[in-house]
PDB file of C-alpha atoms in Angstrom:
ATOM      1  CA  MET A   1       0.000   0.000   0.000  1.00  0.00           C
ATOM      2  CA  SER A   2       1.475   3.335  -1.000  1.00  0.00           C
ATOM      3  CA  VAL A   3       1.729   6.450   1.212  1.00  0.00           C
ATOM      4  CA  MET A   4      -0.916   8.070  -0.935  1.00  0.00           C
ATOM      5  CA  ASP A   5      -3.237   5.132  -0.343  1.00  0.00           C
ATOM      6  CA  LYS A   6      -2.734   5.404   3.431  1.00  0.00           C
ATOM      7  CA  ALA A   7      -3.404   9.148   3.451  1.00  0.00           C
ATOM      8  CA  GLU A   8      -6.540   8.648   1.379  1.00  0.00           C
ATOM      9  CA  ILE A   9      -7.862   5.966   3.741  1.00  0.00           C
ATOM     10  CA  LEU A  10      -7.138   8.084   6.819  1.00  0.00           C
ATOM     11  CA  THR A  11      -8.870  11.094   5.251  1.00  0.00           C
ATOM     12  CA  ASN A  12     -11.983   9.034   4.498  1.00  0.00           C
ATOM     13  CA  LEU A  13     -11.981   7.574   8.019  1.00  0.00           C
ATOM     14  CA  LYS A  14     -11.800  11.111   9.430  1.00  0.00           C
ATOM     15  CA  THR A  15     -14.782  12.094   7.261  1.00  0.00           C
ATOM     16  CA  LEU A  16     -16.771   9.335   9.001  1.00  0.00           C
ATOM     17  CA  GLY A  17     -15.503  10.465  12.412  1.00  0.00           C
ATOM     18  CA  LEU A  18     -13.229   7.434  12.822  1.00  0.00           C
ATOM     19  CA  ASP A  19      -9.598   7.061  13.809  1.00  0.00           C
ATOM     20  CA  ALA A  20      -6.879   4.985  12.207  1.00  0.00           C
ATOM     21  CA  GLY A  21      -7.317   1.283  12.880  1.00  0.00           C
ATOM     22  CA  ALA A  22     -11.123   1.284  12.515  1.00  0.00           C
ATOM     23  CA  SER A  23     -12.571  -2.081  11.473  1.00  0.00           C
ATOM     24  CA  PRO A  24     -15.006  -2.748   8.568  1.00  0.00           C
ATOM     25  CA  ASP A  25     -17.808  -3.059  11.171  1.00  0.00           C
ATOM     26  CA  ASP A  26     -16.835   0.336  12.654  1.00  0.00           C
ATOM     27  CA  ILE A  27     -17.030   1.885   9.185  1.00  0.00           C
ATOM     28  CA  HIS A  28     -20.432   0.349   8.454  1.00  0.00           C
ATOM     29  CA  SER A  29     -21.849   1.443  11.830  1.00  0.00           C
ATOM     30  CA  ALA A  30     -20.474   4.976  11.547  1.00  0.00           C
ATOM     31  CA  PHE A  31     -21.942   5.434   8.090  1.00  0.00           C
ATOM     32  CA  ARG A  32     -25.360   4.141   9.125  1.00  0.00           C
ATOM     33  CA  ARG A  33     -25.417   6.477  12.131  1.00  0.00           C
ATOM     34  CA  LEU A  34     -24.340   9.528  10.146  1.00  0.00           C
ATOM     35  CA  ALA A  35     -26.662   8.699   7.250  1.00  0.00           C
ATOM     36  CA  ARG A  36     -29.641   8.689   9.609  1.00  0.00           C
ATOM     37  CA  GLU A  37     -28.604  12.085  11.023  1.00  0.00           C
ATOM     38  CA  LEU A  38     -27.684  13.795   7.757  1.00  0.00           C
ATOM     39  CA  HIS A  39     -30.038  12.316   5.159  1.00  0.00           C
ATOM     40  CA  PRO A  40     -31.753  15.137   3.193  1.00  0.00           C
ATOM     41  CA  ASP A  41     -35.135  13.529   3.952  1.00  0.00           C
ATOM     42  CA  VAL A  42     -34.439  14.299   7.625  1.00  0.00           C
ATOM     43  CA  THR A  43     -32.579  17.614   7.463  1.00  0.00           C
ATOM     44  CA  GLY A  44     -33.671  19.033   4.132  1.00  0.00           C
ATOM     45  CA  SER A  45     -31.078  20.474   1.774  1.00  0.00           C
ATOM     46  CA  LYS A  46     -28.869  22.009   4.474  1.00  0.00           C
ATOM     47  CA  SER A  47     -26.847  18.799   4.935  1.00  0.00           C
ATOM     48  CA  ASP A  48     -26.664  17.749   1.273  1.00  0.00           C
ATOM     49  CA  PHE A  49     -22.925  18.392   0.963  1.00  0.00           C
ATOM     50  CA  ARG A  50     -22.028  16.640   4.223  1.00  0.00           C
ATOM     51  CA  PHE A  51     -24.245  13.655   3.303  1.00  0.00           C
ATOM     52  CA  LYS A  52     -22.476  13.372  -0.048  1.00  0.00           C
ATOM     53  CA  GLN A  53     -19.111  13.546   1.741  1.00  0.00           C
ATOM     54  CA  ILE A  54     -19.859  10.621   4.051  1.00  0.00           C
ATOM     55  CA  THR A  55     -21.395   8.604   1.199  1.00  0.00           C
ATOM     56  CA  SER A  56     -18.278   9.117  -0.909  1.00  0.00           C
ATOM     57  CA  ALA A  57     -16.003   8.195   2.013  1.00  0.00           C
ATOM     58  CA  TYR A  58     -18.004   5.059   2.764  1.00  0.00           C
ATOM     59  CA  ASN A  59     -18.026   3.946  -0.875  1.00  0.00           C
ATOM     60  CA  GLN A  60     -14.217   4.180  -0.953  1.00  0.00           C
ATOM     61  CA  LEU A  61     -13.740   2.298   2.323  1.00  0.00           C
ATOM     62  CA  LYS A  62     -16.440  -0.372   2.294  1.00  0.00           C
ATOM     63  CA  ASN A  63     -14.558  -2.912   0.165  1.00  0.00           C
ATOM     64  CA  LEU A  64     -11.258  -2.696   2.066  1.00  0.00           C
ATOM     65  CA  THR A  65     -10.234  -5.665   4.184  1.00  0.00           C
ATOM     66  CA  ALA A  66      -9.380  -5.420   7.870  1.00  0.00           C
ATOM     67  CA  GLU A  67      -5.748  -6.006   6.935  1.00  0.00           C
ATOM     68  CA  GLU A  68      -5.724  -3.092   4.478  1.00  0.00           C
ATOM     69  CA  LEU A  69      -7.337  -0.814   7.045  1.00  0.00           C
ATOM     70  CA  ASN A  70      -4.860  -1.915   9.708  1.00  0.00           C
ATOM     71  CA  SER A  71      -1.909  -1.297   7.347  1.00  0.00           C
ATOM     72  CA  ALA A  72      -3.082   2.280   6.892  1.00  0.00           C
ATOM     73  CA  SER A  73      -2.917   2.825  10.652  1.00  0.00           C
ATOM     74  CA  LYS A  74       0.740   1.788  10.962  1.00  0.00           C
ATOM     75  CA  PRO A  75       3.209   4.662  11.481  1.00  0.00           C
ATOM     76  CA  GLN A  76       4.942   5.823   8.352  1.00  0.00           C
ATOM     77  CA  LYS A  77       8.129   7.749   7.864  1.00  0.00           C
ATOM     78  CA  PRO A  78       7.663  11.535   7.822  1.00  0.00           C
ATOM     79  CA  THR A  79       7.756  12.976   4.364  1.00  0.00           C
ATOM     80  CA  LYS A  80       8.275  16.537   3.287  1.00  0.00           C
ATOM     81  CA  ASN A  81       5.273  16.186   0.961  1.00  0.00           C
ATOM     82  CA  ILE A  82       2.714  15.115   3.596  1.00  0.00           C
ATOM     83  CA  TYR A  83       0.841  18.407   3.211  1.00  0.00           C
ATOM     84  CA  ASP A  84       0.643  17.770  -0.517  1.00  0.00           C
ATOM     85  CA  TYR A  85      -1.270  14.574   0.232  1.00  0.00           C
ATOM     86  CA  TYR A  86      -3.572  16.370   2.670  1.00  0.00           C
ATOM     87  CA  ASN A  87      -4.255  19.184   0.207  1.00  0.00           C
ATOM     88  CA  ALA A  88      -4.837  16.661  -2.562  1.00  0.00           C
ATOM     89  CA  ALA A  89      -7.440  14.893  -0.402  1.00  0.00           C
ATOM     90  CA  LYS A  90      -9.194  18.212   0.272  1.00  0.00           C
ATOM     91  CA  LYS A  91      -9.108  18.981  -3.425  1.00  0.00           C
ATOM     92  CA  ARG A  92     -10.665  15.613  -4.240  1.00  0.00           C
ATOM     93  CA  GLN A  93     -13.469  16.239  -1.741  1.00  0.00           C
ATOM     94  CA  ALA A  94     -14.135  19.645  -3.300  1.00  0.00           C
ATOM     95  CA  GLU A  95     -14.215  18.059  -6.738  1.00  0.00           C
ATOM     96  CA  GLU A  96     -16.649  15.401  -5.508  1.00  0.00           C
ATOM     97  CA  GLY A  97     -18.895  18.185  -4.243  1.00  0.00           C
ATOM     98  CA  LYS A  98     -18.797  19.829  -7.673  1.00  0.00           C
ATOM     99  CA  ILE A  99     -19.546  16.497  -9.352  1.00  0.00           C
ATOM    100  CA  ASN A 100     -22.575  15.932  -7.119  1.00  0.00           C
ATOM    101  CA  SER A 101     -23.761  19.455  -7.885  1.00  0.00           C
ATOM    102  CA  ILE A 102     -23.447  18.729 -11.594  1.00  0.00           C
ATOM    103  CA  LEU A 103     -25.356  15.479 -11.078  1.00  0.00           C
ATOM    104  CA  ASP A 104     -28.200  17.366  -9.397  1.00  0.00           C
ATOM    105  CA  LYS A 105     -28.404  19.783 -12.323  1.00  0.00           C
ATOM    106  CA  TYR A 106     -28.177  16.946 -14.835  1.00  0.00           C
ATOM    107  CA  GLU A 107     -30.941  15.135 -12.973  1.00  0.00           C
ATOM    108  CA  GLN A 108     -33.371  17.923 -13.799  1.00  0.00           C
ATOM    109  CA  GLU A 109     -32.386  17.708 -17.447  1.00  0.00           C
ATOM    110  CA  PHE A 110     -32.767  13.923 -17.291  1.00  0.00           C
ATOM    111  CA  LYS A 111     -36.331  14.224 -15.989  1.00  0.00           C
ATOM    112  CA  SER A 112     -37.215  16.819 -18.596  1.00  0.00           C
ATOM    113  CA  ARG A 113     -35.740  14.781 -21.454  1.00  0.00           C
ATOM    114  CA  TYR A 114     -37.594  11.591 -20.593  1.00  0.00           C
ATOM    115  CA  SER A 115     -40.888  13.214 -19.636  1.00  0.00           C
ATOM    116  CA  SER A 116     -40.982  14.765 -23.109  1.00  0.00           C
ATOM    117  CA  ARG A 117     -40.760  11.372 -24.820  1.00  0.00           C
ATOM    118  CA  LYS A 118     -44.098  10.133 -26.031  1.00  0.00           C
ATOM    119  CA  ASN A 119     -42.972   6.517 -26.284  1.00  0.00           C
ATOM    120  CA  VAL A 120     -41.439   5.129 -23.076  1.00  0.00           C
ATOM    121  CA  TYR A 121     -39.947   2.267 -25.065  1.00  0.00           C
ATOM    122  CA  ASP A 122     -37.521   4.773 -26.555  1.00  0.00           C
ATOM    123  CA  ILE A 123     -35.677   4.713 -23.239  1.00  0.00           C
ATOM    124  CA  ASP A 124     -32.515   2.692 -23.690  1.00  0.00           C
ATOM    125  CA  MET A 125     -31.691  -0.136 -21.249  1.00  0.00           C
ATOM    126  CA  ALA A 126     -28.002   0.764 -21.080  1.00  0.00           C
ATOM    127  CA  ASP A 127     -28.928   4.380 -20.324  1.00  0.00           C
ATOM    128  CA  VAL A 128     -31.134   3.306 -17.403  1.00  0.00           C
ATOM    129  CA  ILE A 129     -28.662   0.762 -16.008  1.00  0.00           C
ATOM    130  CA  PHE A 130     -25.897   3.382 -16.067  1.00  0.00           C
ATOM    131  CA  ARG A 131     -28.015   5.700 -13.924  1.00  0.00           C
ATOM    132  CA  LEU A 132     -29.101   2.953 -11.520  1.00  0.00           C
ATOM    133  CA  LYS A 133     -25.420   2.556 -10.592  1.00  0.00           C
ATOM    134  CA  SER A 134     -25.168   6.185  -9.479  1.00  0.00           C
ATOM    135  CA  SER A 135     -24.513   6.948  -5.802  1.00  0.00           C
ATOM    136  CA  ASN A 136     -26.844   9.942  -6.158  1.00  0.00           C
ATOM    137  CA  TYR A 137     -30.374   8.786  -5.262  1.00  0.00           C
ATOM    138  CA  LYS A 138     -31.969  11.565  -7.308  1.00  0.00           C
ATOM    139  CA  VAL A 139     -30.428  10.078 -10.428  1.00  0.00           C
ATOM    140  CA  VAL A 140     -31.419   6.544  -9.370  1.00  0.00           C
ATOM    141  CA  ASN A 141     -35.006   7.531  -8.650  1.00  0.00           C
ATOM    142  CA  ALA A 142     -35.452   9.343 -11.946  1.00  0.00           C
ATOM    143  CA  ALA A 143     -34.230   6.258 -13.787  1.00  0.00           C
ATOM    144  CA  LEU A 144     -36.580   4.005 -11.812  1.00  0.00           C
ATOM    145  CA  LYS A 145     -39.583   6.224 -12.530  1.00  0.00           C
ATOM    146  CA  HIS A 146     -39.040   5.875 -16.267  1.00  0.00           C
ATOM    147  CA  SER A 147     -38.171   2.187 -16.431  1.00  0.00           C
ATOM    148  CA  GLY A 148     -41.380   0.341 -15.545  1.00  0.00           C
ATOM    149  CA  HIS A 149     -41.434  -1.338 -18.963  1.00  0.00           C
ATOM    150  CA  LEU A 150     -37.962  -2.766 -18.245  1.00  0.00           C
ATOM    151  CA  ALA A 151     -38.777  -4.055 -14.756  1.00  0.00           C
ATOM    152  CA  ASN A 152     -38.842  -7.731 -15.698  1.00  0.00           C
ATOM    153  CA  LYS A 153     -35.725  -7.728 -17.853  1.00  0.00           C
ATOM    154  CA  VAL A 154     -32.750  -9.669 -16.442  1.00  0.00           C
ATOM    155  CA  GLU A 155     -30.371  -6.697 -16.739  1.00  0.00           C
ATOM    156  CA  PHE A 156     -32.732  -4.420 -14.859  1.00  0.00           C
ATOM    157  CA  ARG A 157     -33.373  -7.019 -12.150  1.00  0.00           C
ATOM    158  CA  ARG A 158     -29.659  -7.415 -11.490  1.00  0.00           C
ATOM    159  CA  ALA A 159     -29.056  -3.666 -11.334  1.00  0.00           C
ATOM    160  CA  PHE A 160     -32.031  -3.181  -9.019  1.00  0.00           C
ATOM    161  CA  SER A 161     -30.818  -5.980  -6.728  1.00  0.00           C
ATOM    162  CA  GLU A 162     -27.514  -4.133  -6.395  1.00  0.00           C
ATOM    163  CA  ILE A 163     -29.370  -1.011  -5.258  1.00  0.00           C
ATOM    164  CA  LEU A 164     -31.068  -3.071  -2.550  1.00  0.00           C
ATOM    165  CA  ARG A 165     -27.690  -4.221  -1.248  1.00  0.00           C
ATOM    166  CA  ARG A 166     -26.639  -0.685  -0.301  1.00  0.00           C
ATOM    167  CA  PRO A 167     -26.254   0.038   3.429  1.00  0.00           C
ATOM    168  CA  GLU A 168     -29.050   2.620   3.405  1.00  0.00           C
ATOM    169  CA  ILE A 169     -32.108   2.580   1.157  1.00  0.00           C
ATOM    170  CA  ASP A 170     -33.587   5.986   0.398  1.00  0.00           C
ATOM    171  CA  ASP A 171     -37.289   6.177   1.410  1.00  0.00           C
ATOM    172  CA  SER A 172     -38.213   7.743  -1.926  1.00  0.00           C
ATOM    173  CA  THR A 173     -36.467   4.886  -3.709  1.00  0.00           C
ATOM    174  CA  ALA A 174     -38.479   2.403  -1.633  1.00  0.00           C
ATOM    175  CA  GLU A 175     -41.755   4.099  -2.615  1.00  0.00           C
ATOM    176  CA  ILE A 176     -40.886   4.044  -6.310  1.00  0.00           C
ATOM    177  CA  ALA A 177     -39.661   0.439  -6.104  1.00  0.00           C
ATOM    178  CA  ALA A 178     -42.906  -0.643  -4.443  1.00  0.00           C
ATOM    179  CA  ALA A 179     -44.825   0.639  -7.471  1.00  0.00           C
ATOM    180  CA  LEU A 180     -42.714  -1.088 -10.146  1.00  0.00           C
ATOM    181  CA  PRO A 181     -44.710  -3.696 -12.140  1.00  0.00           C
ATOM    182  CA  PHE A 182     -42.627  -6.748 -11.252  1.00  0.00           C
ATOM    183  CA  GLU A 183     -43.902 -10.168 -12.208  1.00  0.00           C
ATOM    184  CA  ASP A 184     -44.109 -12.616  -9.304  1.00  0.00           C
ATOM    185  CA  MET A 185     -40.964 -14.527 -10.277  1.00  0.00           C
ATOM    186  CA  THR A 186     -38.927 -11.357 -10.830  1.00  0.00           C
ATOM    187  CA  ARG A 187     -40.029  -9.999  -7.470  1.00  0.00           C
ATOM    188  CA  LYS A 188     -39.108 -13.264  -5.761  1.00  0.00           C
ATOM    189  CA  LEU A 189     -35.643 -13.407  -7.335  1.00  0.00           C
ATOM    190  CA  ILE A 190     -34.947  -9.816  -6.316  1.00  0.00           C
ATOM    191  CA  ALA A 191     -36.218 -10.415  -2.783  1.00  0.00           C
ATOM    192  CA  LEU A 192     -34.185 -13.587  -2.231  1.00  0.00           C
ATOM    193  CA  ASP A 193     -31.063 -11.968  -3.638  1.00  0.00           C
ATOM    194  CA  ALA A 194     -31.304  -8.991  -1.277  1.00  0.00           C
ATOM    195  CA  ALA A 195     -32.854 -10.676   1.795  1.00  0.00           C
ATOM    196  CA  ASP A 196     -29.656 -10.592   3.861  1.00  0.00           C
ATOM    197  CA  ASN A 197     -29.733  -6.779   3.709  1.00  0.00           C
ATOM    198  CA  ALA A 198     -33.384  -6.545   4.791  1.00  0.00           C
ATOM    199  CA  GLU A 199     -32.501  -4.864   8.094  1.00  0.00           C
ATOM    200  CA  ASN A 200     -31.815  -1.729   6.047  1.00  0.00           C
ATOM    201  CA  PHE A 201     -35.163  -1.786   4.205  1.00  0.00           C
ATOM    202  CA  PRO A 202     -38.027   0.587   4.991  1.00  0.00           C
ATOM    203  CA  THR A 203     -41.152  -1.354   5.978  1.00  0.00           C
ATOM    204  CA  LEU A 204     -42.938  -0.348   2.757  1.00  0.00           C
ATOM    205  CA  LEU A 205     -40.220  -2.004   0.708  1.00  0.00           C
ATOM    206  CA  ILE A 206     -40.409  -5.196   2.777  1.00  0.00           C
ATOM    207  CA  ILE A 207     -44.159  -5.434   2.248  1.00  0.00           C
ATOM    208  CA  SER A 208     -43.838  -4.907  -1.495  1.00  0.00           C
ATOM    209  CA  LEU A 209     -41.124  -7.556  -1.871  1.00  0.00           C
ATOM    210  CA  ILE A 210     -42.473 -10.404   0.273  1.00  0.00           C
ATOM    211  CA  GLY A 211     -45.857 -10.613  -1.444  1.00  0.00           C
ATOM    212  CA  SER A 212     -47.458 -13.827  -0.152  1.00  0.00           C
ATOM    213  CA  ASP A 213     -44.515 -16.130  -0.822  1.00  0.00           C
ATOM    214  CA  PRO A 214     -43.499 -18.174   2.272  1.00  0.00           C
ATOM    215  CA  ASP A 215     -39.964 -18.769   0.934  1.00  0.00           C
ATOM    216  CA  VAL A 216     -39.335 -15.029   0.705  1.00  0.00           C
ATOM    217  CA  MET A 217     -41.004 -14.389   4.052  1.00  0.00           C
ATOM    218  CA  GLU A 218     -38.781 -16.977   5.750  1.00  0.00           C
ATOM    219  CA  SER A 219     -35.653 -15.409   4.269  1.00  0.00           C
ATOM    220  CA  PHE A 220     -36.706 -11.937   5.397  1.00  0.00           C
ATOM    221  CA  LEU A 221     -37.713 -13.066   8.901  1.00  0.00           C
ATOM    222  CA  LEU A 222     -34.096 -13.966   9.636  1.00  0.00           C
ATOM    223  CA  HIS A 223     -32.749 -10.547   8.625  1.00  0.00           C
ATOM    224  CA  VAL A 224     -35.331  -7.785   9.204  1.00  0.00           C
ATOM    225  CA  LYS A 225     -35.401  -5.456  12.181  1.00  0.00           C
ATOM    226  CA  PRO A 226     -37.299  -6.932  15.169  1.00  0.00           C
ATOM    227  CA  ASP A 227     -40.262  -4.576  14.680  1.00  0.00           C
ATOM    228  CA  ASP A 228     -40.748  -5.831  11.112  1.00  0.00           C
ATOM    229  CA  VAL A 229     -41.159  -9.482  12.152  1.00  0.00           C
ATOM    230  CA  ALA A 230     -44.774  -8.780  13.087  1.00  0.00           C
ATOM    231  CA  VAL A 231     -45.306  -6.970   9.762  1.00  0.00           C
ATOM    232  CA  ILE A 232     -44.330 -10.124   7.869  1.00  0.00           C
ATOM    233  CA  LEU A 233     -46.169 -12.634  10.053  1.00  0.00           C
ATOM    234  CA  ARG A 234     -49.420 -10.664   9.809  1.00  0.00           C
ATOM    235  CA  ARG A 235     -49.288 -11.483   6.095  1.00  0.00           C
ATOM    236  CA  TRP A 236     -48.518 -15.165   6.506  1.00  0.00           C
ATOM    237  CA  PRO A 237     -50.653 -17.156   4.027  1.00  0.00           C
ATOM    238  CA  SER A 238     -53.265 -19.435   5.561  1.00  0.00           C
ATOM    239  CA  GLY A 239     -52.481 -23.133   5.318  1.00  0.00           C
ATOM    240  CA  LYS A 240     -48.729 -22.641   4.827  1.00  0.00           C
ATOM    241  CA  ILE A 241     -46.271 -24.086   7.361  1.00  0.00           C
ATOM    242  CA  ILE A 242     -43.087 -22.259   8.287  1.00  0.00           C
ATOM    243  CA  ASN A 243     -39.748 -24.046   7.960  1.00  0.00           C
ATOM    244  CA  SER A 244     -38.958 -25.587  11.352  1.00  0.00           C
ATOM    245  CA  ASN A 245     -35.314 -24.414  11.278  1.00  0.00           C
ATOM    246  CA  VAL A 246     -36.409 -20.825  10.620  1.00  0.00           C
ATOM    247  CA  LEU A 247     -38.918 -21.077  13.450  1.00  0.00           C
ATOM    248  CA  ARG A 248     -36.225 -22.434  15.781  1.00  0.00           C
ATOM    249  CA  LYS A 249     -33.932 -19.491  15.063  1.00  0.00           C
ATOM    250  CA  LEU A 250     -36.748 -17.041  15.755  1.00  0.00           C
ATOM    251  CA  LEU A 251     -37.687 -18.777  18.998  1.00  0.00           C
ATOM    252  CA  ASP A 252     -34.051 -18.655  20.139  1.00  0.00           C
ATOM    253  CA  SER A 253     -34.356 -14.882  20.390  1.00  0.00           C
ATOM    254  CA  ASN A 254     -35.164 -13.265  23.719  1.00  0.00           C
ATOM    255  CA  ASP A 255     -36.558 -10.110  22.114  1.00  0.00           C
ATOM    256  CA  ALA A 256     -40.278  -9.814  22.857  1.00  0.00           C
ATOM    257  CA  ARG A 257     -40.770  -7.866  19.596  1.00  0.00           C
ATOM    258  CA  ILE A 258     -39.833 -11.085  17.800  1.00  0.00           C
ATOM    259  CA  LEU A 259     -41.264 -13.675  20.190  1.00  0.00           C
ATOM    260  CA  VAL A 260     -44.776 -12.226  20.589  1.00  0.00           C
ATOM    261  CA  PRO A 261     -45.677 -12.228  16.857  1.00  0.00           C
ATOM    262  CA  VAL A 262     -43.892 -15.562  16.310  1.00  0.00           C
ATOM    263  CA  LEU A 263     -45.776 -17.298  19.120  1.00  0.00           C
ATOM    264  CA  GLY A 264     -49.048 -15.734  17.974  1.00  0.00           C
ATOM    265  CA  ALA A 265     -48.440 -16.993  14.435  1.00  0.00           C
ATOM    266  CA  MET A 266     -47.662 -20.470  15.777  1.00  0.00           C
ATOM    267  CA  LYS A 267     -50.966 -20.570  17.601  1.00  0.00           C
ATOM    268  CA  THR A 268     -52.903 -19.333  14.563  1.00  0.00           C
ATOM    269  CA  HIS A 269     -51.141 -20.942  11.605  1.00  0.00           C
ATOM    270  CA  PHE A 270     -48.998 -23.880  12.731  1.00  0.00           C
ATOM    271  CA  PRO A 271     -49.889 -25.063  16.270  1.00  0.00           C
ATOM    272  CA  ASN A 272     -48.737 -28.605  15.425  1.00  0.00           C
ATOM    273  CA  LEU A 273     -45.123 -27.382  15.412  1.00  0.00           C
ATOM    274  CA  ALA A 274     -45.383 -26.659  19.149  1.00  0.00           C
ATOM    275  CA  VAL A 275     -44.497 -30.290  19.900  1.00  0.00           C
ATOM    276  CA  GLN A 276     -41.143 -29.949  18.096  1.00  0.00           C
ATOM    277  CA  HIS A 277     -40.274 -26.856  20.126  1.00  0.00           C
ATOM    278  CA  LYS A 278     -41.789 -27.864  23.445  1.00  0.00           C
ATOM    279  CA  LYS A 279     -38.542 -27.461  25.411  1.00  0.00           C
ATOM    280  CA  ARG A 280     -38.047 -23.871  24.231  1.00  0.00           C
ATOM    281  CA  LEU A 281     -41.717 -23.041  24.805  1.00  0.00           C
ATOM    282  CA  LYS A 282     -41.408 -24.279  28.386  1.00  0.00           C
ATOM    283  CA  GLU A 283     -38.455 -21.947  28.883  1.00  0.00           C
ATOM    284  CA  LEU A 284     -40.460 -19.045  27.475  1.00  0.00           C
ATOM    285  CA  GLU A 285     -43.145 -19.590  30.119  1.00  0.00           C
ATOM    286  CA  PHE A 286     -40.712 -17.769  32.439  1.00  0.00           C
ATOM    287  CA  HIS A 287     -39.843 -14.919  30.066  1.00  0.00           C
ATOM    288  CA  SER A 288     -39.711 -11.409  31.526  1.00  0.00           C
ATOM    289  CA  THR A 289     -42.475 -10.201  29.171  1.00  0.00           C
ATOM    290  CA  ALA A 290     -46.031 -11.147  30.147  1.00  0.00           C
ATOM    291  CA  ALA A 291     -47.273 -11.473  26.555  1.00  0.00           C
ATOM    292  CA  VAL A 292     -44.502 -13.968  25.751  1.00  0.00           C
ATOM    293  CA  ARG A 293     -45.338 -16.020  28.836  1.00  0.00           C
ATOM    294  CA  ALA A 294     -49.036 -16.033  27.954  1.00  0.00           C
ATOM    295  CA  TRP A 295     -48.530 -17.199  24.352  1.00  0.00           C
ATOM    296  CA  ALA A 296     -46.027 -19.875  25.418  1.00  0.00           C
ATOM    297  CA  ARG A 297     -48.493 -21.312  27.931  1.00  0.00           C
ATOM    298  CA  LYS A 298     -51.255 -21.403  25.336  1.00  0.00           C
ATOM    299  CA  LEU A 299     -49.022 -23.439  23.039  1.00  0.00           C
ATOM    300  CA  THR A 300     -47.937 -25.920  25.713  1.00  0.00           C
ATOM    301  CA  LYS A 301     -51.428 -26.757  26.995  1.00  0.00           C
TER     302      LYS A 301
END
């Protein structure tokens, strides 16, 4: 790793409020925290530049290994050009700000150009895919709004799945995605591909992706935020049995936000599985939350 590489990593870590030696998990956590605080949907336009700074820093750091990050933290010999590296990093950040500003302006032109087209099929797949890869959500959302006719194409599905693997999903993007005319199989493939990132999905996006498919629901149940477990189980299709291994993992939790809806769903949809999990249900009869204790006792009668 060159000195320039080390300086660049340290500058990006500083942008995220981290010190040298931060781990990949530290980087992910710091970005998620800052993104929640600085997202334009929360603060309006006043934090646009700072939000773009942390997004750029995260995108440059997220694929580095722990070893690469640790190497950047090791002391290096003083160099007479160290300020050149620092100034170069500041210059790059300023240039990124200009680029994002240009993207915002171009976005307006993009909307105007496509809204003036009478035939939506004139929109080129490569043009849309290029914009879906942008880190600027305004560009992504404009492309999504004008690509409904491409929704079930393999290229579009793959590009959209990549969007869903980002550490933070823009709420506006989730709303647009929920309205895309996906066929059932396309929706399922997208959902299964992105299920392990479901903890970052807004609830609206979860609802739109799970449909009524038990396979997708099971995949999401293992990854969503605790509060969204109930959202999924309320939509569980009648007559369908949950995978026993998935149920076991859910029952192993001690979080009442998970256990209450899971136990309620067991009683309503698959009471016969109580026998297989009798030992755990007996343990839950002494849980600290009254609702968990009550449901567990109903299932062990």
